[in-house]
Amino acid sequence: MISDKFLYTLFLADNALILGHRNSEWTGHGPNLEQDIAISNIALDLVGQARNLYQYAAEQYNNYRDELSGLITSPAFNQVQGPIDEDDLAYLRDVNEFRNNLLVEQPNGDWAKTILRQFLFSCYQQLLYERMKQSADLQLAAIAEKSLKEVLYHVRWSGEWVIRLGDGTEESKRRMQEAIASLWKFTGELFIAASFEKALASAPTAPAASTGAPGSPMETSLAGLVPAPESLKETWLEKVAGTFRLATLDMPANSWMQQGGKDCIHTEHLGFLLAEMQYLQRAYPGSEW
Amino acid sequence: MNTESVAVTPEEHFQDKVNREVKIEPRDWMPEKYRQTLIRQISQHAHSEIVGMLPEGNWITRAPSLRRKATLIAKVQDEAGHGLYLYSAAETLGISRAEMIDQLHSGKAKYSSIFNYPTLNWADIGAIGWLVDGAAIMNQVPLCRTSYGPYARAMVRICKEESFHQRQGFEILLTLSKGTEAQRRMCQDAINRWWWPSIMMFGPSDDASPHTAQSMKWKIKRISNDELRQKFVDVIAEQVKILGMTLPDEALAWNEARGHYDFGTINWEEFWNVISGNGPCNRERIAARIAAHEEGAWVREAASAFAEKQRQRSGGKDEKAVA
Ligand SMILES: [Fe+2]
Ligand SMILES: [Fe+2]
């Protein structure tokens, strides 16, 4: 379905944007200059990924407007004349139209929480992109491949910090353990397929050169375009458990997992984030910036 | 060269090198006052880069497009990089980064007063790039030839990025100037508020500037405050026409005889007040720096505790932590 791929592209873009935005809140306030630069750099990578993905989503929307226009109902978005662009998707959708995971919208908290959020997400993103780069959808594959270099660095950087803080001082360990307690419940939904993921993932991904070329998605069978999220879970858990072991941190016992992000049911935090992020575009509609 | 036969004092030898445009390097003999002047100037410059991240960082989360958001993050990150180069350059003179940061927090060291003004609308980000980075470039290009080697080399790197910042800033204003009526108002409002503080960035007039003469002799400073200010006014008075905006100075007029723009009197009372702590944001800026530093303390402690454990585990052989 055209609409599944559109929603999936938005979901990927929203994850990148919201986490990038959160990280950018650190810019100017990091624990030292080097780490201020590092976290800003990750913010920049993620905003860059978001732009590529939103541009692709906008292209899909403009090509298949009839099929897709019902999916976004926010009044501000629907006032856009002519073709939409990346900014319309980022700035004019309402909070109940964002599909990012709950994990990435959680407030920064202290450095431990920020680091852990990055690590949990980047490990997931790495596994996802490693599979997605073989997708029959060549644009998604290209974006995944391009982003992977960055993501590998994010995994390494944040993983090293998890170890350093877990095995640093008593205080840093306590803070890491608290971060785990507050974020773990948001990791479950990463591996539970939303309806659009189910539809796209329901056949094994087969690299195919000719199908799914940009501009011809109608002729392509979309099944198997993206990895099934369940299939990433085990490797993710191993990676996280391995790092926690090195960090002398306890793995949380299986606990209740909060879901909703991919279906647009968010925590309270996202609304505030968007209110701040979107206000200029909303207050001065139809302006060039 | 045989120096034994010529009775030169270290001071004369030093001045001779300066006169011949030979760079002074960290291990070279230098007058104590030269060292102190440089520490004061370079650390002040480093602090300005770091404090300057705050007014602009304000707008990262509110930047009106993804492209603007990305370039603003990159810009503010560049400023952190400038701070790093400059702290490193100052460290070659025998002061640690920690000491310099303490001096910033205690108020002993100054930073550029311009950053004590608030960023109130999006156009301020454009105005800062165009005017504040612009004034900084005017000040800093001559510093690429300053007599102290590490400082001069840091400035070469920094100036390249600053001119990029200035172009981006101007481009933000240009876009606004071609936009809606509300956007044009934002643009003019930002120029009105940033113009005078930015020409104050060149410092007091030459006759009121205590350090100028000595710094010129040592070639730390190469062009006087007033000369640089005039150059800046001449450039900006032309560029503002491209924006179709005005500078908030009724006395601004081309003077054919001088070959320069005349401009009005600077409010030096405001200048000295902002420097001495009475600007609109002095307290917030320092409070934000102190908060970041204090909240980062446990992180820095954990990192060094971990590095120490690593050293012990490897029997002291492997100095490399997971940094
Ligand atoms: Fe700078
Ligand atoms: Fe700059």
PDB file of N, CA and C in Angstrom, chain A residues 58-59 61-63 65 77 80-86 88:
ATOM      1  N   ALA A  58       7.691  13.655   1.316  1.00  0.00           N
ATOM      2  CA  ALA A  58       6.999  14.725   0.582  1.00  0.00           C
ATOM      3  C   ALA A  58       6.852  14.350  -0.894  1.00  0.00           C
ATOM      4  N   GLU A  59       7.892  13.720  -1.427  1.00  0.00           N
ATOM      5  CA  GLU A  59       7.837  13.289  -2.822  1.00  0.00           C
ATOM      6  C   GLU A  59       6.702  12.268  -3.013  1.00  0.00           C
ATOM      7  N   TYR A  61       4.074  11.984  -1.169  1.00  0.00           N
ATOM      8  CA  TYR A  61       2.795  12.681  -0.970  1.00  0.00           C
ATOM      9  C   TYR A  61       2.395  13.442  -2.240  1.00  0.00           C
ATOM     10  N   ASN A  62       3.368  14.136  -2.799  1.00  0.00           N
ATOM     11  CA  ASN A  62       3.059  14.933  -3.997  1.00  0.00           C
ATOM     12  C   ASN A  62       2.694  14.051  -5.193  1.00  0.00           C
ATOM     13  N   ASN A  63       3.306  12.865  -5.262  1.00  0.00           N
ATOM     14  CA  ASN A  63       3.000  11.958  -6.375  1.00  0.00           C
ATOM     15  C   ASN A  63       1.664  11.237  -6.206  1.00  0.00           C
ATOM     16  N   ARG A  65      -1.097  12.173  -4.108  1.00  0.00           N
ATOM     17  CA  ARG A  65      -1.889  13.036  -3.240  1.00  0.00           C
ATOM     18  C   ARG A  65      -3.266  12.446  -2.964  1.00  0.00           C
ATOM     19  N   PHE A  77      -1.600  22.070   8.041  1.00  0.00           N
ATOM     20  CA  PHE A  77      -1.026  21.324   6.927  1.00  0.00           C
ATOM     21  C   PHE A  77      -1.913  21.441   5.692  1.00  0.00           C
ATOM     22  N   VAL A  80      -1.684  24.312   3.071  1.00  0.00           N
ATOM     23  CA  VAL A  80      -0.551  24.469   2.154  1.00  0.00           C
ATOM     24  C   VAL A  80      -1.046  24.378   0.709  1.00  0.00           C
ATOM     25  N   GLN A  81      -0.641  25.368  -0.090  1.00  0.00           N
ATOM     26  CA  GLN A  81      -1.027  25.372  -1.502  1.00  0.00           C
ATOM     27  C   GLN A  81       0.056  24.656  -2.313  1.00  0.00           C
ATOM     28  N   GLY A  82      -0.367  23.865  -3.257  1.00  0.00           N
ATOM     29  CA  GLY A  82       0.606  23.232  -4.153  1.00  0.00           C
ATOM     30  C   GLY A  82       1.373  22.116  -3.472  1.00  0.00           C
ATOM     31  N   PRO A  83       2.508  21.735  -4.067  1.00  0.00           N
ATOM     32  CA  PRO A  83       3.262  20.601  -3.518  1.00  0.00           C
ATOM     33  C   PRO A  83       3.798  20.891  -2.117  1.00  0.00           C
ATOM     34  N   ILE A  84       3.863  19.862  -1.292  1.00  0.00           N
ATOM     35  CA  ILE A  84       4.387  20.046   0.061  1.00  0.00           C
ATOM     36  C   ILE A  84       5.900  19.808   0.068  1.00  0.00           C
ATOM     37  N   ASP A  85       6.560  20.243   1.147  1.00  0.00           N
ATOM     38  CA  ASP A  85       7.988  19.983   1.277  1.00  0.00           C
ATOM     39  C   ASP A  85       8.305  19.441   2.674  1.00  0.00           C
ATOM     40  N   GLU A  86       9.597  19.221   2.914  1.00  0.00           N
ATOM     41  CA  GLU A  86      10.025  18.625   4.179  1.00  0.00           C
ATOM     42  C   GLU A  86       9.514  19.425   5.385  1.00  0.00           C
ATOM     43  N   ASP A  88       6.830  21.332   5.695  1.00  0.00           N
ATOM     44  CA  ASP A  88       5.399  21.176   5.942  1.00  0.00           C
ATOM     45  C   ASP A  88       5.148  19.934   6.797  1.00  0.00           C
TER      46      ASP A  88
END
